[in-house]
Coordinates of C-alpha atoms in Angstrom, one line a residue:
Chain A
M285 CA -114.6 100.4 -32.6
D286 CA -116.3 97.1 -31.5
A287 CA -116.6 96.5 -35.4
V288 CA -112.6 97.0 -37.0
M289 CA -109.9 95.0 -34.8
P290 CA -107.7 97.4 -32.3
R291 CA -104.2 98.1 -33.1
L292 CA -103.5 97.1 -29.5
T293 CA -105.2 94.6 -27.3
V294 CA -104.3 93.5 -24.0
E295 CA -105.7 90.8 -21.6
R296 CA -105.5 89.6 -18.3
V297 CA -102.3 90.4 -18.1
Q298 CA -100.7 89.2 -14.3
L299 CA -97.2 89.9 -13.1
A300 CA -96.1 89.7 -9.0
Y301 CA -93.6 89.9 -7.3
G302 CA -93.5 87.6 -5.4
A303 CA -96.9 87.4 -3.4
R304 CA -97.2 90.9 -4.5
A305 CA -99.5 91.6 -7.5
V306 CA -98.4 94.5 -9.5
L307 CA -100.9 94.3 -12.0
G308 CA -103.8 91.9 -11.5
D309 CA -105.7 90.9 -14.9
L310 CA -105.0 94.0 -16.6
S311 CA -107.3 94.2 -19.4
F312 CA -108.4 96.8 -22.5
T313 CA -107.6 97.7 -26.0
V314 CA -106.9 100.8 -28.3
G315 CA -108.5 101.8 -31.1
A316 CA -106.4 102.0 -34.4
G317 CA -105.3 106.5 -33.8
E318 CA -107.0 106.6 -30.5
I319 CA -105.5 108.4 -27.4
F320 CA -106.0 106.4 -24.9
G321 CA -104.6 107.2 -20.2
L322 CA -104.0 104.8 -18.6
L323 CA -104.6 107.3 -15.0
G324 CA -103.9 106.5 -11.8
P325 CA -101.2 107.3 -8.6
N326 CA -97.9 106.2 -8.1
G327 CA -97.5 102.4 -6.6
A328 CA -100.9 101.7 -9.1
G329 CA -98.3 99.8 -11.4
K330 CA -98.3 102.0 -14.2
S331 CA -94.4 102.1 -14.6
T332 CA -95.5 98.6 -14.4
A333 CA -97.4 98.6 -16.9
F334 CA -95.2 100.5 -19.3
A335 CA -92.4 98.4 -18.8
V336 CA -94.4 95.3 -19.7
L337 CA -96.4 97.0 -23.0
A338 CA -92.6 98.1 -24.2
G339 CA -91.5 94.7 -23.3
L340 CA -88.5 94.8 -20.5
L341 CA -90.9 93.3 -18.5
P342 CA -92.4 89.9 -19.2
A343 CA -95.8 89.2 -18.2
Q344 CA -96.6 86.0 -16.3
G345 CA -99.7 85.7 -17.6
G346 CA -102.3 87.0 -20.2
A347 CA -101.2 88.5 -23.6
I348 CA -100.4 91.4 -25.5
R349 CA -101.5 91.8 -29.3
L350 CA -100.4 94.1 -31.7
D351 CA -103.1 94.3 -34.5
G352 CA -104.2 91.0 -34.1
E353 CA -100.7 89.7 -33.8
L354 CA -99.2 88.3 -30.4
L355 CA -96.4 90.5 -29.0
S356 CA -93.5 89.2 -27.0
G357 CA -90.6 91.7 -25.8
S358 CA -88.6 89.2 -28.4
D359 CA -90.2 89.8 -31.7
R360 CA -88.1 92.4 -33.4
R361 CA -91.2 92.8 -36.1
L362 CA -93.6 93.7 -34.3
R363 CA -90.8 96.0 -32.1
A364 CA -90.4 97.7 -34.4
R365 CA -93.5 99.1 -34.9
L366 CA -93.6 100.0 -31.5
G367 CA -92.5 104.0 -30.5
V368 CA -91.3 104.2 -26.3
V369 CA -90.8 107.8 -24.5
F370 CA -89.4 107.0 -21.3
Q371 CA -90.0 109.0 -18.6
D372 CA -86.1 109.2 -16.9
P373 CA -84.0 110.1 -20.2
S374 CA -82.8 107.4 -22.6
L375 CA -80.8 109.7 -24.2
D376 CA -76.6 109.7 -24.3
Q377 CA -76.0 112.9 -22.4
R378 CA -72.3 113.2 -22.9
L379 CA -72.7 113.4 -26.7
T380 CA -74.9 115.6 -29.0
V381 CA -78.8 116.1 -30.3
R382 CA -77.7 115.1 -33.3
E383 CA -75.7 112.1 -32.3
N384 CA -77.8 110.7 -30.6
L385 CA -81.0 110.5 -33.2
F386 CA -78.1 109.0 -35.8
L387 CA -77.3 106.0 -33.0
S388 CA -80.5 105.6 -32.3
A389 CA -82.0 105.7 -35.7
Q390 CA -79.7 102.9 -37.2
L391 CA -80.8 101.0 -34.2
Y392 CA -84.2 100.8 -36.6
G393 CA -82.7 100.3 -39.7
L394 CA -81.9 103.9 -41.0
S395 CA -79.1 105.2 -41.5
G396 CA -77.1 107.6 -44.1
A397 CA -78.8 109.9 -46.2
R398 CA -82.3 108.3 -45.3
A399 CA -81.2 108.7 -41.3
A400 CA -80.1 112.2 -41.8
S401 CA -83.0 113.8 -44.1
R402 CA -85.4 112.1 -40.9
I403 CA -83.9 113.5 -38.1
T404 CA -84.3 117.0 -40.0
E405 CA -87.8 116.9 -39.9
L406 CA -88.6 116.0 -36.5
L407 CA -85.6 117.9 -35.0
Q408 CA -87.9 120.9 -37.0
F409 CA -91.1 119.0 -35.8
S410 CA -90.2 119.1 -32.2
E411 CA -88.7 122.2 -32.1
I412 CA -85.1 121.5 -31.3
A413 CA -83.3 121.9 -34.6
D414 CA -81.4 125.2 -33.0
R415 CA -79.7 122.9 -30.5
A416 CA -79.0 119.8 -32.9
G417 CA -75.4 120.2 -32.3
D418 CA -75.5 121.4 -28.6
T419 CA -74.2 118.2 -26.0
V420 CA -77.8 116.5 -24.6
K421 CA -76.5 117.8 -20.8
T422 CA -76.5 121.2 -21.3
L423 CA -80.5 120.9 -22.2
S424 CA -83.3 121.9 -19.8
G425 CA -85.5 118.9 -19.0
G426 CA -88.1 120.2 -21.6
L427 CA -85.7 120.5 -24.1
R428 CA -84.5 116.8 -23.2
R429 CA -88.1 115.7 -23.7
R430 CA -88.7 116.9 -26.9
V431 CA -86.0 115.2 -28.1
E432 CA -86.9 112.0 -26.4
L433 CA -90.1 112.2 -28.4
A434 CA -88.0 113.4 -31.3
R435 CA -85.8 110.1 -30.4
A436 CA -89.4 107.3 -30.6
L437 CA -90.5 108.8 -34.1
L438 CA -87.3 108.2 -35.8
H439 CA -89.1 105.3 -37.1
A440 CA -92.4 105.7 -37.7
P441 CA -94.0 103.9 -35.1
D442 CA -97.6 102.8 -35.7
V443 CA -97.9 103.0 -31.9
L444 CA -96.5 105.2 -30.2
L445 CA -95.9 104.4 -25.7
L446 CA -95.4 107.5 -23.2
D447 CA -94.3 107.5 -19.8
E448 CA -95.2 110.4 -17.9
P449 CA -95.1 112.0 -20.6
T450 CA -95.4 115.7 -19.1
S451 CA -94.6 115.0 -15.4
G452 CA -92.2 118.0 -13.9
L453 CA -93.8 120.5 -16.9
D454 CA -94.5 123.8 -17.2
E455 CA -97.7 124.7 -18.1
A456 CA -96.0 126.0 -21.9
S457 CA -94.3 123.0 -22.1
F458 CA -97.8 120.7 -21.1
Q459 CA -99.6 122.5 -24.2
R460 CA -97.2 122.8 -26.5
T461 CA -96.5 118.8 -25.9
W462 CA -100.4 118.2 -25.7
A463 CA -100.4 120.3 -29.2
R464 CA -97.5 118.3 -30.5
L465 CA -99.1 114.8 -29.9
A466 CA -102.7 115.8 -31.2
A467 CA -101.0 117.1 -34.6
L468 CA -99.3 113.5 -34.6
R469 CA -102.4 111.5 -34.3
K470 CA -104.0 114.0 -36.5
Q471 CA -101.5 114.1 -39.6
T472 CA -100.1 110.5 -39.4
G473 CA -103.0 108.8 -37.5
L474 CA -100.8 107.5 -34.8
T475 CA -101.7 105.7 -32.2
I476 CA -100.8 107.1 -28.1
L477 CA -100.6 105.0 -25.0
L478 CA -99.9 107.0 -22.2
T479 CA -99.3 107.1 -18.3
T480 CA -100.3 109.2 -16.3
H481 CA -101.1 110.8 -12.2
R482 CA -102.5 113.7 -14.1
P483 CA -106.2 114.2 -14.1
E484 CA -105.7 117.5 -16.8
E485 CA -103.4 115.5 -19.2
A486 CA -106.2 112.4 -19.1
E487 CA -108.8 114.7 -20.1
R488 CA -107.2 115.3 -23.5
C489 CA -107.3 111.6 -24.5
D490 CA -109.8 109.7 -26.2
R491 CA -110.5 107.6 -23.4
V492 CA -108.8 107.1 -20.0
G493 CA -108.4 103.0 -17.6
V494 CA -108.5 104.1 -14.1
L495 CA -105.8 102.0 -12.6
D496 CA -105.5 101.4 -8.8
G497 CA -103.4 99.0 -6.8
G498 CA -102.7 97.5 -10.1
K499 CA -106.5 96.7 -11.6
L500 CA -108.3 98.5 -13.6
V501 CA -111.5 100.1 -11.8
A502 CA -112.8 102.2 -15.1
V503 CA -112.3 102.3 -18.9
D504 CA -114.5 105.3 -20.4
S505 CA -113.9 108.4 -22.1
P506 CA -113.4 111.6 -20.1
N507 CA -116.6 112.6 -20.1
N508 CA -118.5 109.7 -19.2
L509 CA -116.1 109.0 -16.7
K510 CA -116.7 112.5 -15.1
H511 CA -120.8 112.0 -15.8
R512 CA -120.4 109.1 -12.8
V513 CA -119.6 112.0 -10.5
A514 CA -122.9 113.6 -9.6
G515 CA -123.9 117.4 -10.6
D516 CA -121.4 120.0 -9.3
V517 CA -118.6 119.7 -7.1
V518 CA -118.1 121.9 -3.7
E519 CA -114.6 122.3 -2.4
L520 CA -114.5 123.6 0.5
D521 CA -110.6 124.8 2.2
C522 CA -110.9 125.2 6.1
D523 CA -109.5 124.3 9.3
G524 CA -109.3 120.6 10.3
P525 CA -111.0 118.6 7.1
E526 CA -111.5 115.3 8.6
E527 CA -113.7 117.5 11.7
V528 CA -115.6 118.8 8.9
V529 CA -116.3 116.0 7.2
T530 CA -117.6 114.9 11.1
L531 CA -119.9 117.5 11.0
L532 CA -121.0 117.8 7.5
T533 CA -122.3 114.2 7.7
E534 CA -123.4 114.7 10.9
R535 CA -125.4 117.3 10.8
L536 CA -127.0 117.6 6.8
A537 CA -126.2 114.3 5.9
L538 CA -123.7 114.9 3.0
P539 CA -121.2 111.9 2.0
A540 CA -118.1 114.1 2.7
R541 CA -114.4 113.0 1.7
V542 CA -111.2 114.8 2.3
R543 CA -108.7 115.5 -0.8
E544 CA -105.3 117.1 -0.6
G545 CA -106.4 118.9 2.6
R546 CA -109.9 120.4 1.3
V547 CA -112.8 118.8 1.7
I548 CA -115.2 117.3 -1.6
V549 CA -119.2 117.3 -1.3
E550 CA -120.7 115.8 -4.6
R551 CA -123.8 117.0 -5.3
E552 CA -126.6 118.2 -7.5
R553 CA -127.3 122.1 -7.3
G554 CA -124.4 122.8 -5.8
H555 CA -125.1 126.4 -5.4
E556 CA -128.6 125.5 -3.2
L557 CA -125.8 124.2 -1.1
I558 CA -123.4 126.1 -0.4
P559 CA -125.7 128.4 2.2
R560 CA -126.7 125.2 4.3
I561 CA -123.2 124.0 4.8
V562 CA -121.6 127.9 5.9
E563 CA -124.5 127.9 8.4
A564 CA -123.4 124.2 9.7
L565 CA -120.4 125.1 10.4
P566 CA -118.7 126.6 13.3
A567 CA -117.9 130.0 12.6
G568 CA -114.4 130.9 11.2
R569 CA -113.4 127.3 10.4
L570 CA -114.3 127.5 6.5
R571 CA -112.0 129.9 4.4
S572 CA -113.6 129.2 1.1
V573 CA -115.7 127.9 -0.6
S574 CA -115.5 126.8 -4.2
L575 CA -118.5 125.7 -7.0
R576 CA -117.6 123.5 -10.2
R577 CA -117.8 120.9 -12.4
P578 CA -116.4 117.6 -12.0
T579 CA -112.9 116.9 -13.1
L580 CA -111.5 113.4 -13.3
A581 CA -109.4 114.1 -9.7
D582 CA -113.2 114.1 -8.5
V583 CA -113.9 110.8 -10.6
F584 CA -111.0 108.9 -9.4
L585 CA -111.8 110.0 -6.0
K586 CA -115.4 108.3 -6.0
L587 CA -114.1 105.3 -8.2
T588 CA -110.9 104.4 -5.4
G589 CA -112.2 106.2 -2.6
H590 CA -108.5 107.9 -2.5
G591 CA -106.6 110.9 -4.0
L592 CA -104.3 110.7 -7.5
D593 CA -102.3 112.5 -4.5
H594 CA -102.2 109.1 -2.5
E595 CA -99.5 107.2 -2.7
T596 CA -100.4 103.0 -2.8
L597 CA -98.4 101.0 -0.2
Q598 CA -98.1 97.8 -2.0
Chain B
M197 CA -93.3 129.5 -29.5
T198 CA -96.9 128.8 -29.4
S199 CA -98.6 129.8 -33.0
A200 CA -96.0 128.1 -35.2
T201 CA -98.1 125.1 -36.7
L202 CA -96.7 121.6 -36.1
E203 CA -96.2 119.6 -39.5
M204 CA -95.8 116.6 -39.2
P205 CA -94.2 115.3 -42.0
A206 CA -95.3 112.1 -43.6
A207 CA -92.8 109.3 -42.8
Q208 CA -91.5 108.3 -46.2
N209 CA -88.8 105.7 -46.8
V210 CA -88.2 105.0 -42.9
K211 CA -89.9 101.8 -42.7
S212 CA -88.1 98.9 -43.2
T213 CA -87.9 95.4 -42.6
P214 CA -84.3 94.4 -42.3
N215 CA -83.3 90.9 -41.7
A216 CA -82.3 90.0 -38.8
L217 CA -78.5 89.3 -38.7
A218 CA -78.6 93.4 -40.7
Q219 CA -80.3 94.9 -37.1
E220 CA -77.9 93.0 -34.9
L221 CA -74.6 94.0 -36.9
A222 CA -76.7 97.7 -36.1
T223 CA -77.4 97.8 -32.9
V224 CA -73.7 96.2 -32.1
S225 CA -72.0 98.9 -34.1
V226 CA -74.0 102.0 -32.6
L227 CA -73.1 100.2 -29.3
V228 CA -69.5 100.5 -30.7
R229 CA -69.5 104.3 -32.1
R230 CA -71.1 105.4 -29.2
D231 CA -68.3 104.0 -26.7
L232 CA -65.7 105.9 -29.1
L233 CA -67.7 109.1 -29.5
R234 CA -67.7 109.6 -26.0
F235 CA -64.3 108.6 -25.6
F236 CA -62.8 111.0 -28.1
R237 CA -65.4 113.9 -26.9
E238 CA -63.1 114.0 -23.6
K239 CA -59.5 115.2 -24.0
S240 CA -59.5 114.6 -20.3
R241 CA -60.1 111.2 -20.5
L242 CA -57.4 110.9 -22.9
V243 CA -55.2 112.2 -20.9
G244 CA -56.2 110.4 -17.5
A245 CA -55.9 107.5 -19.7
L246 CA -51.9 108.0 -20.1
A247 CA -50.6 110.0 -16.4
Q248 CA -52.6 107.4 -14.0
P249 CA -51.1 104.3 -14.8
L250 CA -47.4 106.5 -15.4
L251 CA -48.2 107.7 -12.6
F252 CA -48.5 104.2 -10.4
W253 CA -46.0 102.3 -12.7
L254 CA -42.9 105.2 -11.7
V255 CA -44.4 105.8 -7.7
I256 CA -44.7 101.4 -7.4
G257 CA -41.7 100.6 -9.2
S258 CA -39.2 103.2 -7.6
G259 CA -40.9 102.4 -4.2
M260 CA -40.7 98.3 -4.9
A261 CA -37.0 98.6 -7.0
G262 CA -34.5 98.3 -3.8
T263 CA -36.6 95.2 -1.9
F264 CA -38.0 93.2 -5.6
R265 CA -35.6 90.5 -6.7
L266 CA -36.6 88.2 -9.9
P267 CA -35.7 84.7 -8.7
G268 CA -33.8 83.1 -10.9
A269 CA -33.3 86.6 -13.2
E270 CA -31.9 89.3 -10.4
S271 CA -30.4 91.7 -13.5
V272 CA -34.3 92.3 -13.8
G273 CA -35.3 95.6 -11.8
Y274 CA -39.1 96.0 -11.0
L275 CA -40.0 98.6 -13.5
E276 CA -39.3 96.6 -16.3
Y277 CA -41.5 93.8 -14.0
F278 CA -44.1 95.7 -13.3
F279 CA -44.5 96.9 -16.9
P280 CA -46.6 94.3 -18.6
G281 CA -48.6 94.3 -15.0
I282 CA -49.8 98.3 -15.5
V283 CA -50.4 97.2 -19.0
L284 CA -53.0 94.9 -18.2
M285 CA -54.1 96.9 -15.0
V286 CA -54.9 99.8 -17.9
V287 CA -57.1 97.0 -19.1
L288 CA -59.1 96.0 -16.1
F289 CA -59.7 99.8 -14.9
A290 CA -60.9 100.7 -17.9
A291 CA -63.4 97.6 -18.3
I292 CA -64.2 98.7 -14.7
F293 CA -65.1 101.8 -15.2
T294 CA -67.0 101.2 -19.0
T295 CA -68.9 98.7 -17.5
M296 CA -69.7 100.0 -14.4
S297 CA -72.1 102.9 -16.2
V298 CA -73.8 100.1 -17.8
I299 CA -76.0 99.9 -14.2
D300 CA -77.2 103.7 -14.7
D301 CA -77.2 103.8 -18.1
R302 CA -80.1 100.6 -18.1
H303 CA -82.3 102.7 -16.4
E304 CA -81.9 106.2 -17.0
G305 CA -79.9 106.5 -20.1
F306 CA -79.0 105.4 -23.7
L307 CA -79.4 101.7 -23.1
Q308 CA -83.0 101.6 -22.6
A309 CA -83.6 103.1 -26.4
V310 CA -81.7 100.2 -27.4
L311 CA -83.8 97.3 -24.9
V312 CA -87.0 98.5 -26.9
A313 CA -85.1 98.9 -30.3
P314 CA -85.6 95.7 -32.6
G315 CA -82.2 95.0 -31.8
S316 CA -81.9 91.3 -29.6
R317 CA -80.4 91.8 -26.1
G318 CA -77.3 89.5 -27.2
A319 CA -76.5 92.3 -30.2
L320 CA -76.6 94.8 -26.8
V321 CA -74.0 92.8 -24.9
T322 CA -71.9 92.0 -28.1
G323 CA -71.6 95.8 -29.1
K324 CA -71.7 97.2 -25.3
V325 CA -68.6 94.4 -24.6
L326 CA -66.7 95.2 -28.2
G327 CA -66.7 99.7 -27.7
S328 CA -65.7 98.9 -24.2
S329 CA -63.0 96.6 -25.1
A330 CA -61.5 98.7 -27.7
V331 CA -61.8 101.6 -25.4
A332 CA -59.5 99.7 -23.2
L333 CA -57.4 99.0 -25.8
L334 CA -56.8 102.2 -26.9
Q335 CA -55.4 103.1 -23.4
A336 CA -53.6 100.0 -23.2
A337 CA -51.7 100.6 -26.9
L338 CA -50.5 104.2 -25.5
F339 CA -49.3 103.0 -22.5
V340 CA -47.3 99.9 -24.6
A341 CA -45.7 102.9 -26.7
L342 CA -44.0 103.8 -23.5
A343 CA -42.0 99.7 -23.6
P344 CA -39.1 101.2 -24.5
L345 CA -38.8 103.3 -21.0
A346 CA -39.3 99.3 -19.2
G347 CA -36.3 98.7 -21.4
F348 CA -38.2 96.9 -24.0
S349 CA -37.1 97.6 -27.4
Y350 CA -39.7 96.9 -30.4
A351 CA -37.8 95.0 -32.3
A352 CA -37.6 92.3 -30.3
I353 CA -41.3 92.4 -28.8
A354 CA -43.8 89.3 -30.6
W355 CA -46.2 91.7 -31.7
L356 CA -48.8 89.2 -32.8
P357 CA -49.6 87.3 -29.4
L358 CA -49.5 90.7 -28.2
V359 CA -51.7 92.3 -29.5
L360 CA -54.2 88.7 -29.4
V361 CA -53.5 88.8 -25.8
L362 CA -54.6 91.8 -25.2
V363 CA -57.7 92.0 -27.3
L364 CA -58.5 88.9 -25.3
I365 CA -58.3 90.1 -22.1
A366 CA -60.0 92.8 -22.9
L367 CA -63.2 90.9 -24.8
A368 CA -62.7 88.7 -20.7
L369 CA -63.0 91.6 -18.8
T370 CA -65.4 93.5 -20.4
A371 CA -68.1 90.6 -20.3
L372 CA -66.8 90.1 -16.9
G373 CA -67.9 93.7 -15.7
F374 CA -70.5 93.7 -17.8
A375 CA -71.8 90.2 -16.5
L376 CA -71.9 91.6 -12.7
A377 CA -72.7 95.2 -13.4
W378 CA -76.3 93.9 -15.1
W379 CA -76.7 90.8 -12.1
L380 CA -75.5 93.4 -9.4
D381 CA -77.4 96.6 -10.8
S382 CA -76.4 98.4 -8.1
S383 CA -73.1 100.7 -7.8
A384 CA -72.5 100.1 -4.5
A385 CA -72.8 96.2 -4.8
Y386 CA -70.8 96.8 -7.6
H387 CA -67.5 98.8 -5.9
V388 CA -67.5 95.9 -3.1
V389 CA -67.2 93.5 -5.5
M390 CA -64.4 95.1 -7.9
G391 CA -62.6 95.4 -4.7
M392 CA -63.1 91.8 -3.7
L393 CA -62.5 90.2 -6.6
L394 CA -61.7 92.4 -9.6
I395 CA -59.1 94.2 -8.0
P396 CA -57.5 91.0 -6.5
L397 CA -57.5 88.9 -10.1
W398 CA -55.4 91.8 -11.1
V399 CA -52.7 91.7 -7.7
L400 CA -53.2 87.4 -7.7
S401 CA -52.0 87.1 -11.5
G402 CA -48.1 87.7 -10.9
A403 CA -49.0 91.4 -12.4
M404 CA -47.2 92.9 -9.6
F405 CA -45.6 90.0 -8.3
P406 CA -44.4 86.7 -8.8
A407 CA -45.2 84.0 -7.3
S408 CA -42.4 82.0 -5.7
A409 CA -42.1 78.0 -4.5
S410 CA -42.1 78.8 -1.2
Q411 CA -45.8 79.4 -1.2
P412 CA -47.6 77.2 -2.4
M413 CA -50.7 78.4 -1.6
L414 CA -50.7 81.7 -3.5
A415 CA -49.0 79.2 -6.4
M416 CA -52.0 77.5 -6.4
V417 CA -54.1 80.6 -6.6
M418 CA -52.3 81.7 -8.8
R419 CA -52.1 78.7 -11.0
V420 CA -56.5 78.7 -11.3
N421 CA -56.2 83.0 -11.7
P422 CA -57.0 83.3 -15.8
V423 CA -55.8 87.0 -15.1
S424 CA -52.3 85.3 -14.7
Y425 CA -52.0 83.5 -18.7
A426 CA -52.9 87.0 -19.7
A427 CA -50.2 88.6 -17.6
A428 CA -47.7 85.4 -18.6
A429 CA -48.7 85.9 -21.9
L430 CA -48.4 89.7 -22.3
R431 CA -44.7 89.6 -20.4
G432 CA -43.6 86.4 -23.1
S433 CA -44.8 88.7 -26.0
L434 CA -42.8 91.7 -24.2
Y435 CA -39.6 89.8 -24.5
G436 CA -40.5 87.8 -27.1
G437 CA -40.7 84.6 -26.3
T438 CA -38.9 83.8 -22.8
V439 CA -39.2 85.0 -20.2
P440 CA -36.0 85.9 -17.4
G441 CA -36.5 84.2 -14.2
T442 CA -38.3 80.9 -13.4
A443 CA -42.1 80.8 -14.2
I444 CA -44.8 79.4 -12.7
L445 CA -47.0 78.8 -14.3
G446 CA -46.4 75.8 -16.8
G447 CA -47.0 76.1 -21.0
G448 CA -45.9 78.6 -23.4
I449 CA -47.2 81.7 -25.3
P450 CA -50.0 79.3 -26.9
M451 CA -51.2 77.3 -24.1
Q452 CA -51.7 80.8 -21.9
I453 CA -53.2 82.5 -24.8
T454 CA -56.3 79.4 -25.8
V455 CA -56.8 79.9 -21.5
V456 CA -57.2 83.6 -22.1
A457 CA -59.5 82.9 -24.7
L458 CA -61.2 80.3 -23.0
F459 CA -62.0 82.8 -20.3
A460 CA -62.9 85.5 -22.5
A461 CA -65.2 82.9 -24.3
T462 CA -67.4 82.1 -20.9
A463 CA -67.1 85.9 -19.6
L464 CA -68.9 87.4 -22.4
A465 CA -71.0 83.3 -22.4
T466 CA -72.2 84.8 -18.8
A467 CA -72.7 88.2 -19.7
I468 CA -75.8 87.4 -22.1
V469 CA -77.1 84.8 -20.1
V470 CA -77.1 86.8 -17.2
C471 CA -78.3 89.9 -19.7
Y472 CA -81.4 87.6 -21.0
R473 CA -82.5 86.6 -17.7
K474 CA -82.0 89.8 -15.7
R475 CA -85.5 92.1 -16.7

């Protein structure tokens, strides 16, 4: 990756509202054809980073480069190379799917027969062709997301930016969205940059930037990130989790944390630990004990000291 | 469904680098077409566009008919006097409602897609203002067609200045509405400004009642209110040039239209500046 020029370079990007820093010295690179995810809870600065990258908010410091060229929000040539998928709809609810796509295509200089054939292709790719004549407000949330993706791909961008692409979608739609993104990358070499608060979504990326309080605390592949969590994760479902943490620390000298109401213990050879934990706790405290491999949610907890469900108050 | 293969066709003839001007014109055209598509899509809006001001004209018109007296022209009834005012009201309300939608549209609507596209913010403002103006003018045209009901004959109307002043005041009011909507960025705040500024601009324009020499304060407000010049030019055009009664605004139709043109240019420039400044 280092040998060739990255497709996208983010260098020390800063943004503050008054005295409150929302993004502090954000730096990372995304290679051509790479899928890069920014993982963090609500309030971590993901949406702000997305708005800056999409050219909607000017950064107050730092630079964003596309193939080495400085990218400014007003540069139309470079903006034509970006495709943007918003979390909130960017479609006119009262117009049909096809009307929306035609209007959007023209924003990128695509009209007439060229636009029509491109729209037909994308309606098929997004599996929405049978609803092309329906007004957007009659579509379900999942279908609207598919139209949003089609809209962002009309002009065949080199870089696709997605803000929380699967938030609120069910498991089947999540899988299908990712099959679609993977096919896009494989077939067209598209570079994809997305924000997410879902660890299972970050797992799908080639590399993940862990964002907390407007700062990147780690950038690595999901596997390398997971190696930072030692061995196994023992998860306890129990009454009074805070108290259980204290008990485990006092009696077994175990580093335990609470996440989403459950007690999490990271340890090599976790299976040997389980009988000792069960014996150390008062009878009836535990509802269940589970042993599993670490996820990116565990990584986030380890790196930041709080869970991904935690809302950062800034 | 999940078994289907996903074939993304190679994008052929899709990437294009049109010149800057073509890009800007395309952006403007997209926004105008979108507003027109939406307007003609909803038949209820077409009916409402005609029925609501008609009702307003007849109810207020007949309520005021007994007491109204136009200084210097006692033969002019209130329905006749109020007619150009109602045409202006149609333009103002259309401008208010089409630009109020900008507040949501910008954060969770089509304008997001426009903002990330290559077209400039200047093109976005121009397109939105032209589209909203077109909708406002279509609604106003429906009402102007009723002019004979108010006692104006088609033959006597000075059509060129009438069309000119309607186009200019529609541009001015939609640009003003856009600037306020973009700057305030809140529907609640926009409603307050609508009640405190936009509606009073219309009420105090001579649209509802003429200013008389016995109310110098009111006459002064009307003189500095740019909408008064649109009301006067519109009234003048309907009469084919000579307005019955004593006019509070000096100057003829050309001067009045010039003032409205300046108002439109200032409002449009303000809207563009606000759109660039406020992200």
